[in-house]
Coordinates of C-alpha atoms in Angstrom, one line a residue:
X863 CA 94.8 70.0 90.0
X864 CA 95.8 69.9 93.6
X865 CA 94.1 66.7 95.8
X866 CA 94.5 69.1 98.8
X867 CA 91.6 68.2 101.4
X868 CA 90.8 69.9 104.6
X869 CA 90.3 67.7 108.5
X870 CA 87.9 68.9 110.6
X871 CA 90.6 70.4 113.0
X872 CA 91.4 73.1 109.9
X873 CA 87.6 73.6 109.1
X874 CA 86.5 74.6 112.9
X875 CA 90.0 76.5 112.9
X876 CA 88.8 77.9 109.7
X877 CA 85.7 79.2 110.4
X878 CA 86.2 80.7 114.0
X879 CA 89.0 82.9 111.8
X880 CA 86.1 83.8 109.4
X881 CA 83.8 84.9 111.6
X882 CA 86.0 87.0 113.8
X883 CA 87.6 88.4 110.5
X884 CA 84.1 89.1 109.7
X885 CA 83.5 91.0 113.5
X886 CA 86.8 92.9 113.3
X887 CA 85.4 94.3 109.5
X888 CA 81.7 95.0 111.3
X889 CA 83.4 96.9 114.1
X890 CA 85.2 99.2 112.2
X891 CA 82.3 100.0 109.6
X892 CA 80.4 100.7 112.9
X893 CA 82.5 103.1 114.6
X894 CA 85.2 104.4 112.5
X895 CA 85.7 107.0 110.4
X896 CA 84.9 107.2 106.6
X897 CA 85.9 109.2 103.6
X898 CA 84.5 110.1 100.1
X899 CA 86.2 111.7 97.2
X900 CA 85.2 114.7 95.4
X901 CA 87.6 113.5 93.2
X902 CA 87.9 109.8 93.3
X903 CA 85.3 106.9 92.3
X904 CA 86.4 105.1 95.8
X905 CA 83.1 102.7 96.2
X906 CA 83.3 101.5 92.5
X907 CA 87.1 100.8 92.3
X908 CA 87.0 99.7 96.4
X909 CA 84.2 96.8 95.4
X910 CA 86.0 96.1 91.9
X911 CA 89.1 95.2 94.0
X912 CA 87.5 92.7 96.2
X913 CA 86.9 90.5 92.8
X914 CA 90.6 91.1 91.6
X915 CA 91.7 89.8 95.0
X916 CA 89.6 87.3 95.1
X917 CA 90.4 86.3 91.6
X918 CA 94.9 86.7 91.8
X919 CA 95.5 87.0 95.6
X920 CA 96.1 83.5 96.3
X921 CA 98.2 82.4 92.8
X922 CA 100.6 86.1 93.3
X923 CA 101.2 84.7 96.8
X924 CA 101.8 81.7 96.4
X925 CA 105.0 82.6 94.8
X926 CA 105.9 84.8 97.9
X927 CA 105.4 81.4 99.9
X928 CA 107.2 79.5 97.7
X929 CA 110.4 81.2 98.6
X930 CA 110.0 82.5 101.5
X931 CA 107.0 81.8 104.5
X932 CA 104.5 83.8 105.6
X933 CA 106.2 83.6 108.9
X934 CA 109.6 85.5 107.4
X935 CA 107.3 88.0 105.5
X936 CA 105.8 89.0 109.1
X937 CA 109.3 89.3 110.6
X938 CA 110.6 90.9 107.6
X939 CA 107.5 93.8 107.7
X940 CA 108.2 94.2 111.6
X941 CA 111.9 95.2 111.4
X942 CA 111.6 97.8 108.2
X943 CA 109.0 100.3 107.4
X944 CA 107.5 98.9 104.1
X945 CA 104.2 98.8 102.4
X946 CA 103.5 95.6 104.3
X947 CA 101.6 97.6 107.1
X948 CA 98.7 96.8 109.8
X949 CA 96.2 98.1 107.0
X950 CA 97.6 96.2 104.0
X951 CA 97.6 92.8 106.2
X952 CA 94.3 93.2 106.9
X953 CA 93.4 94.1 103.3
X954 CA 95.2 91.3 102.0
X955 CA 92.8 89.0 103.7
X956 CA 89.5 90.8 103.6
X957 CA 89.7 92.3 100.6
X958 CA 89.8 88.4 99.3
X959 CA 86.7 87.8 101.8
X960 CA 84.6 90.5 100.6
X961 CA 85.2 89.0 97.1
X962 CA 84.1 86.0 98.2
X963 CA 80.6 87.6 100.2
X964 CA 80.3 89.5 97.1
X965 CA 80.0 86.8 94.7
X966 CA 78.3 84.4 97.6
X967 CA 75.4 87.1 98.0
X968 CA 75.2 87.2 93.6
X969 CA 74.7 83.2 93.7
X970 CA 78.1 82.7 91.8
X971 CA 79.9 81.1 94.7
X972 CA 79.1 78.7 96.8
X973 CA 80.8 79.0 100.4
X974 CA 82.9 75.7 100.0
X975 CA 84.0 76.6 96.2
X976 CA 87.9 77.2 95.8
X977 CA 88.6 75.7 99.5
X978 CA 91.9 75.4 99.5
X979 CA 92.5 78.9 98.1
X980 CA 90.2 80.2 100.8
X981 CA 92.4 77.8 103.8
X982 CA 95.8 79.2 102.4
X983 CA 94.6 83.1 102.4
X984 CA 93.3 82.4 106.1
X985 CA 96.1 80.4 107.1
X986 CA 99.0 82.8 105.5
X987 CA 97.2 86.2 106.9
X988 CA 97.5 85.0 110.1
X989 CA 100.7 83.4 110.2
X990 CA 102.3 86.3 109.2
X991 CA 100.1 88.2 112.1
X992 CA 101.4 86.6 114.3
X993 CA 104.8 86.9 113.6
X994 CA 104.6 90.8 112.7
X995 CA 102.6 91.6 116.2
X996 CA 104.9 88.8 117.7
X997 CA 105.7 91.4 120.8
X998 CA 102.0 91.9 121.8
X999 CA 100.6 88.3 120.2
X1000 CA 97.3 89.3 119.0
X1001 CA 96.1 88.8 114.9
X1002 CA 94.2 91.7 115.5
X1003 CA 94.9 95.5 116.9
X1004 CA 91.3 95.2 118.3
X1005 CA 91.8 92.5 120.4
X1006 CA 94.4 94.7 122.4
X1007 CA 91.6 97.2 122.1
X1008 CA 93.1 99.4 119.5
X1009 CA 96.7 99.0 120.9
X1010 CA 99.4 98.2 118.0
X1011 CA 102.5 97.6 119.7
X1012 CA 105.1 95.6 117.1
X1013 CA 108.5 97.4 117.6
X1014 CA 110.9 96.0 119.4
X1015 CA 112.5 97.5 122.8
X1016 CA 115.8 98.0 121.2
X1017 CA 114.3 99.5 118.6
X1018 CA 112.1 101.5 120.9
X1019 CA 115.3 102.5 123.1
X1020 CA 116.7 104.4 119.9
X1021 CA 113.4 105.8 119.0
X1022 CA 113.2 107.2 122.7
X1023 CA 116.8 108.1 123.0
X1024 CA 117.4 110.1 119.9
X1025 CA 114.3 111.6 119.5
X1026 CA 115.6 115.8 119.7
X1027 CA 113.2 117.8 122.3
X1028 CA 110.5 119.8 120.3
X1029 CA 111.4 123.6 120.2
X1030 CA 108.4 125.8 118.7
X1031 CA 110.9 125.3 115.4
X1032 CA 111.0 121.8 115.1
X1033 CA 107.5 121.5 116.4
X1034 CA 105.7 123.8 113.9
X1035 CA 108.0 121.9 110.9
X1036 CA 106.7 118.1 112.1
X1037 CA 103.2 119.9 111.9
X1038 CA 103.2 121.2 108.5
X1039 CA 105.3 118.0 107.8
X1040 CA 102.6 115.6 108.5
X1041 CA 99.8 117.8 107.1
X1042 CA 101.7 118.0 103.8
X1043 CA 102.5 114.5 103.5
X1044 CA 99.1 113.4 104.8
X1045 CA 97.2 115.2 102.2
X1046 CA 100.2 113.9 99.5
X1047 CA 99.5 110.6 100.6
X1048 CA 96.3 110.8 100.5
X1049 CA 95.8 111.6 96.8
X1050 CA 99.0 109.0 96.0
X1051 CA 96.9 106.7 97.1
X1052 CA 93.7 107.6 95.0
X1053 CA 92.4 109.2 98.5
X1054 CA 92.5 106.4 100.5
X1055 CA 94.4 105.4 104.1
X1056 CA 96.2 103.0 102.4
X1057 CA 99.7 104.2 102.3
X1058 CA 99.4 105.6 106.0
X1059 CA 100.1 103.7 108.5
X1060 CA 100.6 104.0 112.8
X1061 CA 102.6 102.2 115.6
X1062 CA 102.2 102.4 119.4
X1063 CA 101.5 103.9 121.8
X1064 CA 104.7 103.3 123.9
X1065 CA 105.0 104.2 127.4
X1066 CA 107.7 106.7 128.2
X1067 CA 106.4 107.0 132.2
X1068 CA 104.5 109.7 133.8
X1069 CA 101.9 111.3 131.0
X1070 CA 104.5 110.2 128.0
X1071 CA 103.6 108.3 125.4
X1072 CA 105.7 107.9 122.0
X1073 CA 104.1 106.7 118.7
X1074 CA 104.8 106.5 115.3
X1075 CA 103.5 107.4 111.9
X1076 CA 104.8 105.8 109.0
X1077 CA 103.9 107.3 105.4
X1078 CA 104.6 105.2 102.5
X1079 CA 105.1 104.8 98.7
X1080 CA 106.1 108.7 98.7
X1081 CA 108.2 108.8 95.9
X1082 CA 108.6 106.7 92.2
X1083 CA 107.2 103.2 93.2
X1084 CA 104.8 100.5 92.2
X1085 CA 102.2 103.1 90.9
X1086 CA 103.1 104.7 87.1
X1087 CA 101.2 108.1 88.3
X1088 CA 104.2 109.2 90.1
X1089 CA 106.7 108.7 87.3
X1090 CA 108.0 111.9 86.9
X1091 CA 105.8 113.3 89.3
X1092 CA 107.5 112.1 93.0
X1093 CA 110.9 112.2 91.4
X1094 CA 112.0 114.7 93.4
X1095 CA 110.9 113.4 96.7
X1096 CA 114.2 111.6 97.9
X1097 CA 112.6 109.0 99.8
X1098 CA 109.9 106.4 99.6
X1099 CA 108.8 105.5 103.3
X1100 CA 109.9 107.8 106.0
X1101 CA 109.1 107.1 109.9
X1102 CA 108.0 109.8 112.5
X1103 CA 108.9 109.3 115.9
X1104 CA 106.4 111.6 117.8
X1105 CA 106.8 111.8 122.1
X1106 CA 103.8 113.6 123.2
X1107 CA 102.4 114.5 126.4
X1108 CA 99.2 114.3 127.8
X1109 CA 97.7 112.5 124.7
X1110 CA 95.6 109.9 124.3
X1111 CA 96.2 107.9 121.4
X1112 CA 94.9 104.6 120.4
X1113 CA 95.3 103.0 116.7
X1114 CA 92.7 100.5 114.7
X1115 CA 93.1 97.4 112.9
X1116 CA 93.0 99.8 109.9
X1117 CA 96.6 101.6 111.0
X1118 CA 94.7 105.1 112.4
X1119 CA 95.7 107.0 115.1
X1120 CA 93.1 108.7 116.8
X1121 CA 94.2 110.9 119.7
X1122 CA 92.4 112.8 122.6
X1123 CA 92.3 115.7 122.3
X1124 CA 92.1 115.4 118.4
X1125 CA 94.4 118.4 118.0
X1126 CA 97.7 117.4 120.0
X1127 CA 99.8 119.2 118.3
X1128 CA 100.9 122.2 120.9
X1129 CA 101.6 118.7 122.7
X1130 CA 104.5 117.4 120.4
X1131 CA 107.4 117.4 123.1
X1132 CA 110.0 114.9 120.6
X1133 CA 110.6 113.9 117.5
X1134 CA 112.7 111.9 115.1
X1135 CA 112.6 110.8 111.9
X1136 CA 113.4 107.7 109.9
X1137 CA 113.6 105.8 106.6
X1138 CA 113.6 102.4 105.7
X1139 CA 112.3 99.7 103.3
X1140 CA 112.3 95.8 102.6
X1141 CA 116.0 96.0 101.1
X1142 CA 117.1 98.1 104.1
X1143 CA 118.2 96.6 107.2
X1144 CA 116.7 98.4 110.5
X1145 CA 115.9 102.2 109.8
X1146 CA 118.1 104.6 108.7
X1147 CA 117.9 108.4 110.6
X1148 CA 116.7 110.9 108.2
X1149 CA 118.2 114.9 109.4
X1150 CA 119.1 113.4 112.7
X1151 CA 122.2 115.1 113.3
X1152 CA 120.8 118.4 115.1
X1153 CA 117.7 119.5 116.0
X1154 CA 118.1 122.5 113.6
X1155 CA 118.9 120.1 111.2
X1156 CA 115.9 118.1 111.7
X1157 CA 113.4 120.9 111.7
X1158 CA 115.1 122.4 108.5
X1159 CA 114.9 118.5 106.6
X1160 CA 111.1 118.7 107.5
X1161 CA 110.9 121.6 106.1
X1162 CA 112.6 121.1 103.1
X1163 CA 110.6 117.9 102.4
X1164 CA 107.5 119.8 103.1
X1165 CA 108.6 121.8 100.4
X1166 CA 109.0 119.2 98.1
X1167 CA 106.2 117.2 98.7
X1168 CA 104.1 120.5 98.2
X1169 CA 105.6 120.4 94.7
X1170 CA 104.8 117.0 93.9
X1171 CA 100.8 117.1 95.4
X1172 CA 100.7 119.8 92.7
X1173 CA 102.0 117.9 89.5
X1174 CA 99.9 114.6 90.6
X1175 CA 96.6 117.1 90.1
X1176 CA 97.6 117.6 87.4
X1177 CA 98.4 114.2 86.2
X1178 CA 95.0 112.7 87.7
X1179 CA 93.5 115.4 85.7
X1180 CA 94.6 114.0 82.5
X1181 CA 93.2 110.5 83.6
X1182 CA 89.4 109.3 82.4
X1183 CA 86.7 107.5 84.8
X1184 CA 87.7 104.0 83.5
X1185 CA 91.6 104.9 84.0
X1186 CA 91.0 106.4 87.8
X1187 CA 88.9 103.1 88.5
X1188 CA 91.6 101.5 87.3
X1189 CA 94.5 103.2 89.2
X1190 CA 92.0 102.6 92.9
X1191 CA 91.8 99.4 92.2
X1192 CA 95.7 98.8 91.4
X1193 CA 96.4 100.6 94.3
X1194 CA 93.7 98.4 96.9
X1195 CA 95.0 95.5 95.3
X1196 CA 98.6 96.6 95.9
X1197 CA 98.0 95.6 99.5
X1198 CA 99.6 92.1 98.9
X1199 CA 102.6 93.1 96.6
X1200 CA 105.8 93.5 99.5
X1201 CA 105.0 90.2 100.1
X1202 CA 106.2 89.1 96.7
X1203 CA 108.7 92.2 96.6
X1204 CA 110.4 90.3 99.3
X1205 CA 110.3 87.4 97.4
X1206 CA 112.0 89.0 94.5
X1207 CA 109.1 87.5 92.2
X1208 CA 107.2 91.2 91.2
X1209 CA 106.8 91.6 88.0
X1210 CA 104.7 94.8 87.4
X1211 CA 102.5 93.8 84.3
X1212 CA 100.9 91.1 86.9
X1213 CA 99.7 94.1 89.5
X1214 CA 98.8 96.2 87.1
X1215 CA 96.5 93.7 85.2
X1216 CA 92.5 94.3 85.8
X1217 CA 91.1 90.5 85.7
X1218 CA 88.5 90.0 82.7
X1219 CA 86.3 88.7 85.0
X1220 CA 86.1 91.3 87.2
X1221 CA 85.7 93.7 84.0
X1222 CA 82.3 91.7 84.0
X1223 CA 81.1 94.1 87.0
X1224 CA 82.2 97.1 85.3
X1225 CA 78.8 98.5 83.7
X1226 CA 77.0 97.3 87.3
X1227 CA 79.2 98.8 90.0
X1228 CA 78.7 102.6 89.0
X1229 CA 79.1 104.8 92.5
X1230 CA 75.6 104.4 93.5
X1231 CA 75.6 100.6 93.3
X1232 CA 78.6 100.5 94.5
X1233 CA 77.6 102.4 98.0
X1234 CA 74.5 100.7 98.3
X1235 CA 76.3 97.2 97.7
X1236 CA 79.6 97.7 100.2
X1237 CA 77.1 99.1 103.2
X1238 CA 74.3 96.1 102.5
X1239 CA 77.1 93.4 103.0
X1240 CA 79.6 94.6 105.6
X1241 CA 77.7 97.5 107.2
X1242 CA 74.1 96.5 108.1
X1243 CA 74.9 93.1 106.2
X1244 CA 71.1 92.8 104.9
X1245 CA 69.8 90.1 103.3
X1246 CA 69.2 86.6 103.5
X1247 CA 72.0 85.8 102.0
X1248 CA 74.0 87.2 105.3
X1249 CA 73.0 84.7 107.5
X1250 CA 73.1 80.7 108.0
X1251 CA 70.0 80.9 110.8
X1252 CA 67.0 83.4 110.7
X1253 CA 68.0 83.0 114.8
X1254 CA 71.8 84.4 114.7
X1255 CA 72.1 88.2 115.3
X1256 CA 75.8 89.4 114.4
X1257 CA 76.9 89.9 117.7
X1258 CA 78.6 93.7 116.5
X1259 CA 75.4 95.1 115.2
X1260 CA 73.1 93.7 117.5
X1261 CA 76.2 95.5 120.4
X1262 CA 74.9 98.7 118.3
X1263 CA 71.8 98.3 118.9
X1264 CA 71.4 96.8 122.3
X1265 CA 74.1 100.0 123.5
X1266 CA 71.9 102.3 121.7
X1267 CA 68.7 101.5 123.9
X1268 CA 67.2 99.1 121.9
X1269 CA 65.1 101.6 120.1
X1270 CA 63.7 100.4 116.6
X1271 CA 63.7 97.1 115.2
X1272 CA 66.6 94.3 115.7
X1273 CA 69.1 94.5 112.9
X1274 CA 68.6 91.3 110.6
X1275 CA 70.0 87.8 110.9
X1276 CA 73.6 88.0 109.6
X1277 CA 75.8 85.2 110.6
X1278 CA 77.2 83.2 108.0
X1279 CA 79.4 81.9 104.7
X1280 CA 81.0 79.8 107.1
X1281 CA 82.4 76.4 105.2
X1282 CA 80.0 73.7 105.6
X1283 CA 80.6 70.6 107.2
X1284 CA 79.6 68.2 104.8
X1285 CA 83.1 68.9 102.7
X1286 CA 84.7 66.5 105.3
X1287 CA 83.0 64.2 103.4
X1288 CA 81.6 65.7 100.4
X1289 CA 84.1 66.9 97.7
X1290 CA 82.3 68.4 95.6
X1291 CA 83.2 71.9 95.1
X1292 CA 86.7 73.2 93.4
X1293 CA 89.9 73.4 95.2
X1294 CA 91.2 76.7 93.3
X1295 CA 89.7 79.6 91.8
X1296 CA 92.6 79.5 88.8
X1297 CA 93.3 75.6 87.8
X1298 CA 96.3 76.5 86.1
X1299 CA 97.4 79.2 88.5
X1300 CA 98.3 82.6 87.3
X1301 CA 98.3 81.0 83.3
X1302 CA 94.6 81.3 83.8
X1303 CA 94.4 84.9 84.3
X1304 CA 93.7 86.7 80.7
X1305 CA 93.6 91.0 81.4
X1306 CA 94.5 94.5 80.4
X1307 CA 95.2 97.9 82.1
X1308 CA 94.5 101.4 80.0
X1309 CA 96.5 102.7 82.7
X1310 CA 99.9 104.5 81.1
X1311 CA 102.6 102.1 81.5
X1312 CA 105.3 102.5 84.4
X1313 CA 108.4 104.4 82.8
X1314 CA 110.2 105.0 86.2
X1315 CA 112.3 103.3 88.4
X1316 CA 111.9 102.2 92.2
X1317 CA 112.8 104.4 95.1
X1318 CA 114.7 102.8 98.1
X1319 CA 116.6 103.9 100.7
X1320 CA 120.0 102.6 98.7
X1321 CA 118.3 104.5 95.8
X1322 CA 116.8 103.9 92.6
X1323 CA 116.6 100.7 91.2
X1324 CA 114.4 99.1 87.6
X1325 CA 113.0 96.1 88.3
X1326 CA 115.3 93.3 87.7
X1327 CA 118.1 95.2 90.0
X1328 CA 115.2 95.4 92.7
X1329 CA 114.3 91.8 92.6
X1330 CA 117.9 90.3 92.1
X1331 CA 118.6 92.6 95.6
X1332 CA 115.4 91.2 96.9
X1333 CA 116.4 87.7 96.8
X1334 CA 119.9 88.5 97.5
X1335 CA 118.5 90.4 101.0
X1336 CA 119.8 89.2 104.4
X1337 CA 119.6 90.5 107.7
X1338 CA 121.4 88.5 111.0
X1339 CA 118.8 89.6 113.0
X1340 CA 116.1 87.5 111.4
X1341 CA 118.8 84.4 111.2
X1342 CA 119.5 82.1 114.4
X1343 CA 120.2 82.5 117.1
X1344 CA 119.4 86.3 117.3
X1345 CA 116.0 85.4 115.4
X1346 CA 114.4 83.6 118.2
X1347 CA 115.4 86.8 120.6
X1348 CA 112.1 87.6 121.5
X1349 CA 111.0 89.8 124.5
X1350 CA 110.5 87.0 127.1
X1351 CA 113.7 85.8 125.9
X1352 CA 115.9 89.3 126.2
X1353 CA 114.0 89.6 130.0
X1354 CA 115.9 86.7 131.5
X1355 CA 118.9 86.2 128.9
X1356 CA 119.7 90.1 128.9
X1357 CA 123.6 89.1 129.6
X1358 CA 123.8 86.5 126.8
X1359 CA 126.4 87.6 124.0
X1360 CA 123.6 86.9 121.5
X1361 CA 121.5 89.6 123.0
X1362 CA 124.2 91.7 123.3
X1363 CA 125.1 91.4 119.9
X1364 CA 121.5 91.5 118.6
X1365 CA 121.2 95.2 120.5
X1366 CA 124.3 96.8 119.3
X1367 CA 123.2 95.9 115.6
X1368 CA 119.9 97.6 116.3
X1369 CA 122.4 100.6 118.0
X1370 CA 124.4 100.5 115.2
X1371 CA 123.6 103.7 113.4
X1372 CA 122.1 105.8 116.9
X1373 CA 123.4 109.3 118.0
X1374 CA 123.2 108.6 122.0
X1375 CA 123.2 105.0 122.4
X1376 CA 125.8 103.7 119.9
X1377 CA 127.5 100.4 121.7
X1378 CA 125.4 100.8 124.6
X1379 CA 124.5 97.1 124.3
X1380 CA 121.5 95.1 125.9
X1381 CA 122.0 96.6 129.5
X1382 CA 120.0 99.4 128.9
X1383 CA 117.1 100.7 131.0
X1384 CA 114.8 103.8 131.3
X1385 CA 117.5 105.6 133.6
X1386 CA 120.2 105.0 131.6
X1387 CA 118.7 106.6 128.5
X1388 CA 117.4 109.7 130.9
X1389 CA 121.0 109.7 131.9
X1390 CA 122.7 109.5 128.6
X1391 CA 120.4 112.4 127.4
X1392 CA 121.5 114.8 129.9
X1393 CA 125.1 113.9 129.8
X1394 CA 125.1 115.0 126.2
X1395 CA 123.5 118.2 126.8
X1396 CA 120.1 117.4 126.3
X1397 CA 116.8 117.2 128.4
X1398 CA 115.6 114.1 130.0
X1399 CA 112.1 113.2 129.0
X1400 CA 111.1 113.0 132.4
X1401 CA 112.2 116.6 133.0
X1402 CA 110.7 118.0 129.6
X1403 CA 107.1 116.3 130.8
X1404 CA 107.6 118.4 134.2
X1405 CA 108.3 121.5 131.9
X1406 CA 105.4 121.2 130.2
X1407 CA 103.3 120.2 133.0
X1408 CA 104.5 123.3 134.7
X1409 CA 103.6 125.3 132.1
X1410 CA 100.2 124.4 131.3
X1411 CA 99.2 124.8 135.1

């Protein structure tokens, strides 16, 4: 057993994270959107996989962190598209915390049991924050107020640069594009957000801003339901680069995009598209030769992903309530598995697992319970239970209802499960949920086991070949010296070889600015688009400016 203890610099460091974990979760109960499932049991396999977590997280990532820190996992997620997204971060961590409130407010828990698991889950979510949104340096999107800005410039300056000017062709393709894959994602994910994901908005100047949309786990993958079924989708994550004009966009803590006006499409003036993964270095352009050839591979994977939305109907159709509460949960709980990817540790069997002790909820959290349960602890957060002091309003819903007039009765006291102090003192609670680590989790899935392989951008691997590349990966731009090339750095050192070098890898695989090196500013792109014969963004916003007059 570990003799781990916490100071009281950790515990006030840990509880200021809880509650403003716990604010960030209010706040987008309270004013975002929501979705239910004909289809889908989402509130019985959504609360089911806050136990799991609760129960595995910290053992399954603690052989990530054993081979490689939380910090490289943040870096690593920031320079590829992967499954290791804005929304998966903050699952990994609250998913754990609404276990814990769960089985606080059912008087199994006490808020100091399994400390130290509950410190490293803190600790690791936001040291790998804080590397992956090193640019903008906030934990959490809603602390820029709903701005997620984690590419890099030189990775921007390629977006920006090669992104082909959007034609009623190529427009009307990235449309049907994104509502095909949306809806395909949707229903891969047992109709959840969880494999979307957003980036941005960038500033392009004048009324331009660029974004992108990332939609993941596409093809074969982690989940045995698209064995045979995604096969013919070709790749896993792809990236759209969308330049729009005259948009509003702002994206949550939960990776959403939410635009003004809410249908921007007629106002698509660029895009790109990409593909990348955790064994791929950078992103790879996806139809990027032409803009014909763009808007005809968006069309084709349209196509295809039609195809595939079809066959995984069917193959949900086949499945039983216990099996599709089973696959929601598996797929929630996947929120934490790149992190191990990278490690080259995964062993499926260990993510597909359902925890025996969660199976002990099974019979209770039917999807009334269920609804009733998740909106009394992290919607109005009822109860007693919620709250340390019958004086402390939660200063989100209380916002609610002071904006709202102040009409009706204050919402309830609901401040709390921060650690006491007394364990400075007092050690009498357990350090870790499992004592002898993952050896302590017993299990089973019903789920059909995984017969596929894994889909990456190099192509399809089984698991052994995807772990041996895993640990085998290396990129120079998150070794020395080029890894501490941050955007303060590249302001002033702009003429150092190392930021040279650093830029021209990022170039490295670009149509327009191949070479082009670290010099590189707005001008020079606008001029480098119109020497090879296309439009400048600058002049494109004027067109369409012009035109909607």
């Amino acid at each position: 057993m570990s003799e781990w203890r916490i100071d009281e610099e950790q515990l006030l460091q840990l509880n200021a994270r809880l509650q403003r974990t716990d604010d960030v979760l209010i706040h987008n109960c309270l004013t975002r959107t929501a979705q239910e499932s004909k289809l889908f049991p989402i509130m019985p396999y959504l609360m089911m996989c806050f136990f799991d977590a609760y129960y595995r997280f910290p053992d399954l990532l603690r052989t990530a962190t054993a081979r490689i820190t939380p910090e490289e996992i943040g870096h690593r997620a920031r320079e590829s598209g992967c499954n290791l997204s804005k929304l998966t971060m903050w699952g990994t961590l609250n998913f754990y915390l609404n276990g814990r409130t769960s089985l606080i407010k059912a008087g199994l828990l006490r808020p100091e049991d399994n400390l130290e698991d509950l410190w490293f889950m803190v600790d690791y979510h936001h040291r790998v924050m804080r590397a992956y949104q090193r640019a903008s340096a906030q934990v959490w999107t809603l602390d820029s107020w709903d701005i997620a800005q984690s590419h890099e410039e030189r990775t921007l300056q390629v977006f920006e640069a090669d992104a082909f000017e959007a034609d009623d062709s190529l427009r009307s393709a990235a449309t049907r594009f994104v509502a095909a894959a949306t809806q395909y994602n949707f229903l891969v994910h047992c109709e959840s957000r969880v494999g979307l994901q957003a980036s941005g908005p960038y500033s392009l100047g004048d009324q331009l801003l660029m974004h992108t949309r990332d939609f993941l786990n596409m093809s074969e993958c982690d989940f045995s339901w698209l064995d045979g079924v995604g096969t013919d989708v070709p790749y896993n994550n792809l990236t759209m680069v969308l330049i729009t004009n005259r948009v509003g966009i702002e994206i949550t803590d939960w990776g959403t995009p939410y635009t003004s006006p809410e249908n921007y499409q007629e106002r698509i003036v660029g895009v790109g598209l990409y593909s990348s993964d955790y064994l791929t270095d950078g992103y790879v352009p996806v139809g990027m030769d032409s803009q014909t050839d763009l808007a005809d591979t968006l069309r084709a994977l349209t196509d295809q992903i039609r195809r595939a939305t079809r066959r995984l109907y069917g193959r949900f159709a086949e499945m039983s309530f216990d099996q599709m509460v089973e696959a929601g949960i598996y797929v929630y709980f996947q929120a934490a598995a790149d992190a191990v990817h990278m490690a080259g540790e995964y062993s499926q069997i260990e993510w597909e697992t359902i925890d025996d002790r969660t199976r002990r909820f099974w019979p209770i959290y039917n999807e009334e319970y269920s609804l009733d349960a998740y909106i009394a602890n992290f919607g109005v957060v009822d109860g007693m239970q919620s709250s340390d002091s019958e004086y402390y309003l939660h200063p989100v819903s209380y916002g609610v209802w002071r904006r709202g007039g102040g009409a009706g009765p204050l919402p309830g006291p609901a401040r709390g499960f921060t650690v006491p102090a007394h364990v400075l003192a007092d050690h009498g609670y357990t350090q870790r949920v499992n004592a002898d680590g993952l050896d302590s989790v017993a299990g089973y899935s019903s789920l059909p086991p995984k017969s596929g392989g894994y889909t990456f951008t190099c192509g399809r691997l089984d698991e052994d070949e995807m772990n041996e590349r895993a640990r085998a990966f290396t990129t120079p731009v998150l070794e020395e010296p080029w890894r501490g090339l941050d955007h303060a750095s590249i302001k002033y050192r702009w003429r150092d070889p190392e930021v040279e070098g650093l830029y021209r890898h990022s170039q490295r695989r670009s149509r327009l600015v191949q070479g082009r090196g670290s010099s590189l500013r707005r001008t020079d792109l606008e001029r480098i688009r119109d020497e090879a014969g296309e439009a400048p963004w600058s002049r494109i916003a004027a067109g369409a400016a012009e035109a909607s007059r």
